[in-house]
Amino acid sequence: MSDEQVAAPTNRRRISQRGIATRERILEAANRLMLVRGVNATTLDDIREASQTSKSQLYHHFADKQELVRALVTYRGALVLQRERAGLERLRSFSGLVRWRNALVQANSLNNGRYGCGLGSMALELSDQDEQARSSLSETFAAWERLISDGLHRMRDSGLLRRDADPEKLATGLMAALQGGYLLANAAHDVAPMEVALDMALEHVKSFLVQPSR
């Protein structure tokens, strides 16, 4: 029976600073490996080796692979939302949306479009395997989308967008274009499809500008 199939008891006592650092190291290693290999192709042995932890250390923090993956969903989601808040919480103009688009494309171009969105790739693998993970991913995507729609609301409230613009629908369109762009860029190992998808979505937003040059 593999490590993934064996549920080991976890110690729920207060975690020391050293324990917190070990848990963080395990999650960081799992994040790196699963981004490149995927969830199903990454084993606990892979993670133990990459994080330089023993089996007892890993099972001290995570009962089995499912618990580790669920923790990684939360961990990765927090990283993504932290990154996105940095730009989207200040979004008040169409040029700000363009800067957001450029930053995402630039980051993805460093890997020639490979690996896609860390959240999207997990959603593809886990949505039909783990309802708790699926629900957590859905909540994170919703929070990400709200950051976009809040910025669009600020644009509409300030008079940059027409009153008939629907920030929620526009945000959903931008998110769909982004995730579809990640997927196609990953398949092509080329960031160009992501650029096209986002640019078309931005053109739709632009059509609601009161003064399109802005």
PDB file of C-alpha atoms in Angstrom:
ATOM      1  CA  MET A   1       0.000   0.000   0.000  1.00  0.00           C
ATOM      2  CA  SER A   2       1.403   3.417  -0.975  1.00  0.00           C
ATOM      3  CA  ASP A   3       2.008   6.385   1.307  1.00  0.00           C
ATOM      4  CA  GLU A   4      -0.927   8.148  -0.366  1.00  0.00           C
ATOM      5  CA  GLN A   5      -3.274   5.357   0.727  1.00  0.00           C
ATOM      6  CA  VAL A   6      -2.140   5.253   4.350  1.00  0.00           C
ATOM      7  CA  ALA A   7      -3.668   7.807   6.678  1.00  0.00           C
ATOM      8  CA  ALA A   8      -1.267   8.488   9.533  1.00  0.00           C
ATOM      9  CA  PRO A   9      -2.406  10.158  12.739  1.00  0.00           C
ATOM     10  CA  THR A  10      -1.570  13.820  13.021  1.00  0.00           C
ATOM     11  CA  ASN A  11      -0.517  15.646  16.152  1.00  0.00           C
ATOM     12  CA  ARG A  12      -2.932  18.512  16.816  1.00  0.00           C
ATOM     13  CA  ARG A  13      -0.944  20.025  19.681  1.00  0.00           C
ATOM     14  CA  ARG A  14       0.268  23.594  19.451  1.00  0.00           C
ATOM     15  CA  ILE A  15       2.866  23.822  16.694  1.00  0.00           C
ATOM     16  CA  SER A  16       6.276  25.254  17.564  1.00  0.00           C
ATOM     17  CA  GLN A  17       8.024  27.864  15.439  1.00  0.00           C
ATOM     18  CA  ARG A  18      10.218  25.089  14.069  1.00  0.00           C
ATOM     19  CA  GLY A  19       7.081  23.093  13.264  1.00  0.00           C
ATOM     20  CA  ILE A  20       5.544  26.072  11.477  1.00  0.00           C
ATOM     21  CA  ALA A  21       8.717  26.428   9.406  1.00  0.00           C
ATOM     22  CA  THR A  22       8.652  22.718   8.535  1.00  0.00           C
ATOM     23  CA  ARG A  23       5.002  22.865   7.496  1.00  0.00           C
ATOM     24  CA  GLU A  24       5.732  25.912   5.341  1.00  0.00           C
ATOM     25  CA  ARG A  25       8.666  24.096   3.727  1.00  0.00           C
ATOM     26  CA  ILE A  26       6.457  21.115   2.896  1.00  0.00           C
ATOM     27  CA  LEU A  27       3.795  23.357   1.350  1.00  0.00           C
ATOM     28  CA  GLU A  28       6.374  25.320  -0.646  1.00  0.00           C
ATOM     29  CA  ALA A  29       7.819  22.081  -2.039  1.00  0.00           C
ATOM     30  CA  ALA A  30       4.364  20.709  -2.845  1.00  0.00           C
ATOM     31  CA  ASN A  31       3.460  23.980  -4.542  1.00  0.00           C
ATOM     32  CA  ARG A  32       6.530  23.897  -6.790  1.00  0.00           C
ATOM     33  CA  LEU A  33       6.204  20.244  -7.734  1.00  0.00           C
ATOM     34  CA  MET A  34       2.455  20.190  -8.301  1.00  0.00           C
ATOM     35  CA  LEU A  35       2.580  23.302 -10.444  1.00  0.00           C
ATOM     36  CA  VAL A  36       4.963  21.566 -12.840  1.00  0.00           C
ATOM     37  CA  ARG A  37       3.874  17.919 -12.558  1.00  0.00           C
ATOM     38  CA  GLY A  38       0.272  18.239 -11.458  1.00  0.00           C
ATOM     39  CA  VAL A  39      -1.400  16.950  -8.308  1.00  0.00           C
ATOM     40  CA  ASN A  40      -1.920  13.339  -9.344  1.00  0.00           C
ATOM     41  CA  ALA A  41       1.607  12.835 -10.691  1.00  0.00           C
ATOM     42  CA  THR A  42       3.275  14.171  -7.534  1.00  0.00           C
ATOM     43  CA  THR A  43       3.795  11.678  -4.703  1.00  0.00           C
ATOM     44  CA  LEU A  44       4.373  12.242  -1.014  1.00  0.00           C
ATOM     45  CA  ASP A  45       7.850  10.765  -1.473  1.00  0.00           C
ATOM     46  CA  ASP A  46       8.553  13.455  -4.083  1.00  0.00           C
ATOM     47  CA  ILE A  47       7.451  16.140  -1.644  1.00  0.00           C
ATOM     48  CA  ARG A  48       9.438  14.694   1.260  1.00  0.00           C
ATOM     49  CA  GLU A  49      12.573  14.623  -0.867  1.00  0.00           C
ATOM     50  CA  ALA A  50      12.069  18.156  -2.210  1.00  0.00           C
ATOM     51  CA  SER A  51      11.294  19.565   1.238  1.00  0.00           C
ATOM     52  CA  GLN A  52      14.048  17.543   2.941  1.00  0.00           C
ATOM     53  CA  THR A  53      11.658  16.235   5.565  1.00  0.00           C
ATOM     54  CA  SER A  54      11.160  12.786   7.026  1.00  0.00           C
ATOM     55  CA  LYS A  55       8.009  10.719   6.759  1.00  0.00           C
ATOM     56  CA  SER A  56       7.267  11.344  10.442  1.00  0.00           C
ATOM     57  CA  GLN A  57       7.638  15.111   9.958  1.00  0.00           C
ATOM     58  CA  LEU A  58       5.286  15.105   6.983  1.00  0.00           C
ATOM     59  CA  TYR A  59       2.655  12.987   8.769  1.00  0.00           C
ATOM     60  CA  HIS A  60       2.968  15.159  11.855  1.00  0.00           C
ATOM     61  CA  HIS A  61       1.415  17.976   9.805  1.00  0.00           C
ATOM     62  CA  PHE A  62      -0.688  16.127   7.198  1.00  0.00           C
ATOM     63  CA  ALA A  63      -2.561  12.867   7.714  1.00  0.00           C
ATOM     64  CA  ASP A  64      -2.415  11.891   4.049  1.00  0.00           C
ATOM     65  CA  LYS A  65      -2.047  13.310   0.558  1.00  0.00           C
ATOM     66  CA  GLN A  66      -5.641  14.547   0.469  1.00  0.00           C
ATOM     67  CA  GLU A  67      -5.120  16.675   3.564  1.00  0.00           C
ATOM     68  CA  LEU A  68      -1.888  18.063   2.114  1.00  0.00           C
ATOM     69  CA  VAL A  69      -3.581  18.903  -1.179  1.00  0.00           C
ATOM     70  CA  ARG A  70      -6.442  20.658   0.610  1.00  0.00           C
ATOM     71  CA  ALA A  71      -3.936  22.699   2.587  1.00  0.00           C
ATOM     72  CA  LEU A  72      -2.120  23.516  -0.644  1.00  0.00           C
ATOM     73  CA  VAL A  73      -5.353  24.798  -2.207  1.00  0.00           C
ATOM     74  CA  THR A  74      -5.639  27.267   0.682  1.00  0.00           C
ATOM     75  CA  TYR A  75      -1.933  28.115   0.557  1.00  0.00           C
ATOM     76  CA  ARG A  76      -1.866  28.701  -3.196  1.00  0.00           C
ATOM     77  CA  GLY A  77      -5.115  30.634  -3.092  1.00  0.00           C
ATOM     78  CA  ALA A  78      -3.698  32.983  -0.463  1.00  0.00           C
ATOM     79  CA  LEU A  79      -0.602  33.604  -2.579  1.00  0.00           C
ATOM     80  CA  VAL A  80      -2.655  34.391  -5.671  1.00  0.00           C
ATOM     81  CA  LEU A  81      -5.039  36.725  -3.849  1.00  0.00           C
ATOM     82  CA  GLN A  82      -2.150  38.525  -2.162  1.00  0.00           C
ATOM     83  CA  ARG A  83      -0.555  39.105  -5.553  1.00  0.00           C
ATOM     84  CA  GLU A  84      -3.801  40.212  -7.164  1.00  0.00           C
ATOM     85  CA  ARG A  85      -4.761  42.586  -4.362  1.00  0.00           C
ATOM     86  CA  ALA A  86      -1.517  44.489  -4.898  1.00  0.00           C
ATOM     87  CA  GLY A  87      -2.753  45.714  -8.281  1.00  0.00           C
ATOM     88  CA  LEU A  88      -6.512  45.310  -8.326  1.00  0.00           C
ATOM     89  CA  GLU A  89      -7.307  47.100  -5.065  1.00  0.00           C
ATOM     90  CA  ARG A  90      -5.930  50.263  -6.696  1.00  0.00           C
ATOM     91  CA  LEU A  91      -7.747  49.703  -9.997  1.00  0.00           C
ATOM     92  CA  ARG A  92      -9.552  52.889 -11.026  1.00  0.00           C
ATOM     93  CA  SER A  93      -8.847  53.266 -14.758  1.00  0.00           C
ATOM     94  CA  PHE A  94      -8.696  51.361 -18.002  1.00  0.00           C
ATOM     95  CA  SER A  95      -4.932  51.879 -18.080  1.00  0.00           C
ATOM     96  CA  GLY A  96      -4.859  50.096 -14.729  1.00  0.00           C
ATOM     97  CA  LEU A  97      -6.592  47.119 -16.321  1.00  0.00           C
ATOM     98  CA  VAL A  98      -3.997  47.135 -19.097  1.00  0.00           C
ATOM     99  CA  ARG A  99      -1.202  47.146 -16.519  1.00  0.00           C
ATOM    100  CA  TRP A 100      -2.876  44.198 -14.770  1.00  0.00           C
ATOM    101  CA  ARG A 101      -3.054  42.334 -18.078  1.00  0.00           C
ATOM    102  CA  ASN A 102       0.574  43.130 -18.880  1.00  0.00           C
ATOM    103  CA  ALA A 103       1.819  41.906 -15.507  1.00  0.00           C
ATOM    104  CA  LEU A 104       0.030  38.565 -15.892  1.00  0.00           C
ATOM    105  CA  VAL A 105       1.265  38.044 -19.440  1.00  0.00           C
ATOM    106  CA  GLN A 106       4.796  39.032 -18.473  1.00  0.00           C
ATOM    107  CA  ALA A 107       4.853  36.562 -15.586  1.00  0.00           C
ATOM    108  CA  ASN A 108       3.502  33.739 -17.756  1.00  0.00           C
ATOM    109  CA  SER A 109       5.952  34.504 -20.564  1.00  0.00           C
ATOM    110  CA  LEU A 110       8.844  33.610 -18.236  1.00  0.00           C
ATOM    111  CA  ASN A 111       7.820  29.955 -18.664  1.00  0.00           C
ATOM    112  CA  ASN A 112       6.835  30.339 -22.324  1.00  0.00           C
ATOM    113  CA  GLY A 113       3.210  29.942 -21.338  1.00  0.00           C
ATOM    114  CA  ARG A 114       3.771  26.598 -19.606  1.00  0.00           C
ATOM    115  CA  TYR A 115       2.068  25.352 -16.417  1.00  0.00           C
ATOM    116  CA  GLY A 116      -0.883  27.742 -16.627  1.00  0.00           C
ATOM    117  CA  CYS A 117      -2.662  29.219 -13.617  1.00  0.00           C
ATOM    118  CA  GLY A 118      -1.809  27.477 -10.360  1.00  0.00           C
ATOM    119  CA  LEU A 119      -5.451  27.603  -9.284  1.00  0.00           C
ATOM    120  CA  GLY A 120      -6.881  26.705 -12.673  1.00  0.00           C
ATOM    121  CA  SER A 121      -4.655  23.660 -13.046  1.00  0.00           C
ATOM    122  CA  MET A 122      -5.731  22.384  -9.627  1.00  0.00           C
ATOM    123  CA  ALA A 123      -9.382  22.978 -10.490  1.00  0.00           C
ATOM    124  CA  LEU A 124      -9.012  20.854 -13.625  1.00  0.00           C
ATOM    125  CA  GLU A 125      -7.593  17.951 -11.629  1.00  0.00           C
ATOM    126  CA  LEU A 126      -9.563  18.168  -8.409  1.00  0.00           C
ATOM    127  CA  SER A 127     -13.081  19.355  -9.254  1.00  0.00           C
ATOM    128  CA  ASP A 128     -14.344  15.799  -9.822  1.00  0.00           C
ATOM    129  CA  GLN A 129     -12.128  14.193  -7.169  1.00  0.00           C
ATOM    130  CA  ASP A 130     -12.500  16.244  -3.995  1.00  0.00           C
ATOM    131  CA  GLU A 131     -15.591  18.309  -3.245  1.00  0.00           C
ATOM    132  CA  GLN A 132     -13.943  20.195  -0.388  1.00  0.00           C
ATOM    133  CA  ALA A 133     -11.023  21.220  -2.583  1.00  0.00           C
ATOM    134  CA  ARG A 134     -13.396  22.174  -5.400  1.00  0.00           C
ATOM    135  CA  SER A 135     -15.437  24.353  -3.060  1.00  0.00           C
ATOM    136  CA  SER A 136     -12.318  26.069  -1.711  1.00  0.00           C
ATOM    137  CA  LEU A 137     -11.052  26.742  -5.229  1.00  0.00           C
ATOM    138  CA  SER A 138     -14.442  28.127  -6.250  1.00  0.00           C
ATOM    139  CA  GLU A 139     -14.402  30.521  -3.282  1.00  0.00           C
ATOM    140  CA  THR A 140     -10.926  31.716  -4.201  1.00  0.00           C
ATOM    141  CA  PHE A 141     -11.896  32.329  -7.816  1.00  0.00           C
ATOM    142  CA  ALA A 142     -14.954  34.247  -6.584  1.00  0.00           C
ATOM    143  CA  ALA A 143     -12.748  36.408  -4.341  1.00  0.00           C
ATOM    144  CA  TRP A 144     -10.382  37.058  -7.267  1.00  0.00           C
ATOM    145  CA  GLU A 145     -13.299  37.980  -9.504  1.00  0.00           C
ATOM    146  CA  ARG A 146     -14.639  40.357  -6.834  1.00  0.00           C
ATOM    147  CA  LEU A 147     -11.326  42.206  -6.835  1.00  0.00           C
ATOM    148  CA  ILE A 148     -11.818  42.809 -10.557  1.00  0.00           C
ATOM    149  CA  SER A 149     -15.486  43.754 -10.265  1.00  0.00           C
ATOM    150  CA  ASP A 150     -14.757  46.122  -7.356  1.00  0.00           C
ATOM    151  CA  GLY A 151     -12.276  47.956  -9.570  1.00  0.00           C
ATOM    152  CA  LEU A 152     -14.823  48.137 -12.371  1.00  0.00           C
ATOM    153  CA  HIS A 153     -17.393  49.473  -9.905  1.00  0.00           C
ATOM    154  CA  ARG A 154     -14.944  52.238  -8.970  1.00  0.00           C
ATOM    155  CA  MET A 155     -14.512  53.049 -12.650  1.00  0.00           C
ATOM    156  CA  ARG A 156     -18.271  53.207 -13.169  1.00  0.00           C
ATOM    157  CA  ASP A 157     -18.856  55.241 -10.009  1.00  0.00           C
ATOM    158  CA  SER A 158     -16.232  57.789 -11.093  1.00  0.00           C
ATOM    159  CA  GLY A 159     -17.856  58.168 -14.498  1.00  0.00           C
ATOM    160  CA  LEU A 160     -15.233  56.325 -16.557  1.00  0.00           C
ATOM    161  CA  LEU A 161     -17.642  53.516 -17.444  1.00  0.00           C
ATOM    162  CA  ARG A 162     -21.177  54.004 -18.728  1.00  0.00           C
ATOM    163  CA  ARG A 163     -23.957  53.430 -16.238  1.00  0.00           C
ATOM    164  CA  ASP A 164     -25.204  50.424 -18.197  1.00  0.00           C
ATOM    165  CA  ALA A 165     -21.884  48.613 -17.695  1.00  0.00           C
ATOM    166  CA  ASP A 166     -22.287  45.534 -15.476  1.00  0.00           C
ATOM    167  CA  PRO A 167     -19.067  45.153 -13.413  1.00  0.00           C
ATOM    168  CA  GLU A 168     -19.900  41.615 -12.314  1.00  0.00           C
ATOM    169  CA  LYS A 169     -20.478  40.359 -15.862  1.00  0.00           C
ATOM    170  CA  LEU A 170     -17.412  42.191 -17.166  1.00  0.00           C
ATOM    171  CA  ALA A 171     -15.324  40.682 -14.366  1.00  0.00           C
ATOM    172  CA  THR A 172     -16.578  37.191 -15.202  1.00  0.00           C
ATOM    173  CA  GLY A 173     -15.656  37.757 -18.842  1.00  0.00           C
ATOM    174  CA  LEU A 174     -12.158  38.910 -17.896  1.00  0.00           C
ATOM    175  CA  MET A 175     -11.662  35.925 -15.600  1.00  0.00           C
ATOM    176  CA  ALA A 176     -12.893  33.503 -18.245  1.00  0.00           C
ATOM    177  CA  ALA A 177     -10.546  35.049 -20.810  1.00  0.00           C
ATOM    178  CA  LEU A 178      -7.648  34.862 -18.364  1.00  0.00           C
ATOM    179  CA  GLN A 179      -8.202  31.222 -17.442  1.00  0.00           C
ATOM    180  CA  GLY A 180      -8.853  30.192 -21.051  1.00  0.00           C
ATOM    181  CA  GLY A 181      -5.736  32.081 -22.065  1.00  0.00           C
ATOM    182  CA  TYR A 182      -3.671  30.263 -19.447  1.00  0.00           C
ATOM    183  CA  LEU A 183      -4.968  26.922 -20.719  1.00  0.00           C
ATOM    184  CA  LEU A 184      -4.243  27.618 -24.396  1.00  0.00           C
ATOM    185  CA  ALA A 185      -0.838  29.128 -23.616  1.00  0.00           C
ATOM    186  CA  ASN A 186       0.047  26.013 -21.655  1.00  0.00           C
ATOM    187  CA  ALA A 187      -0.995  23.737 -24.509  1.00  0.00           C
ATOM    188  CA  ALA A 188       0.955  25.797 -27.052  1.00  0.00           C
ATOM    189  CA  HIS A 189       3.934  26.579 -24.798  1.00  0.00           C
ATOM    190  CA  ASP A 190       3.433  30.092 -26.100  1.00  0.00           C
ATOM    191  CA  VAL A 191       1.945  33.064 -24.298  1.00  0.00           C
ATOM    192  CA  ALA A 192       0.360  34.483 -27.485  1.00  0.00           C
ATOM    193  CA  PRO A 193      -3.099  32.845 -27.006  1.00  0.00           C
ATOM    194  CA  MET A 194      -3.289  34.370 -23.532  1.00  0.00           C
ATOM    195  CA  GLU A 195      -2.532  37.806 -24.953  1.00  0.00           C
ATOM    196  CA  VAL A 196      -5.248  37.442 -27.599  1.00  0.00           C
ATOM    197  CA  ALA A 197      -7.881  36.255 -25.104  1.00  0.00           C
ATOM    198  CA  LEU A 198      -7.188  39.049 -22.630  1.00  0.00           C
ATOM    199  CA  ASP A 199      -7.014  41.721 -25.321  1.00  0.00           C
ATOM    200  CA  MET A 200     -10.409  40.714 -26.690  1.00  0.00           C
ATOM    201  CA  ALA A 201     -11.904  40.850 -23.187  1.00  0.00           C
ATOM    202  CA  LEU A 202     -10.334  44.261 -22.589  1.00  0.00           C
ATOM    203  CA  GLU A 203     -11.755  45.545 -25.861  1.00  0.00           C
ATOM    204  CA  HIS A 204     -15.199  44.585 -24.598  1.00  0.00           C
ATOM    205  CA  VAL A 205     -14.621  46.531 -21.385  1.00  0.00           C
ATOM    206  CA  LYS A 206     -13.301  49.435 -23.448  1.00  0.00           C
ATOM    207  CA  SER A 207     -16.566  49.558 -25.368  1.00  0.00           C
ATOM    208  CA  PHE A 208     -18.254  50.725 -22.148  1.00  0.00           C
ATOM    209  CA  LEU A 209     -15.864  53.618 -21.556  1.00  0.00           C
ATOM    210  CA  VAL A 210     -17.497  57.031 -21.640  1.00  0.00           C
ATOM    211  CA  GLN A 211     -14.366  58.340 -23.378  1.00  0.00           C
ATOM    212  CA  PRO A 212     -12.669  55.360 -25.089  1.00  0.00           C
ATOM    213  CA  SER A 213      -9.253  57.042 -25.127  1.00  0.00           C
ATOM    214  CA  ARG A 214      -9.221  56.803 -21.318  1.00  0.00           C
TER     215      ARG A 214
END
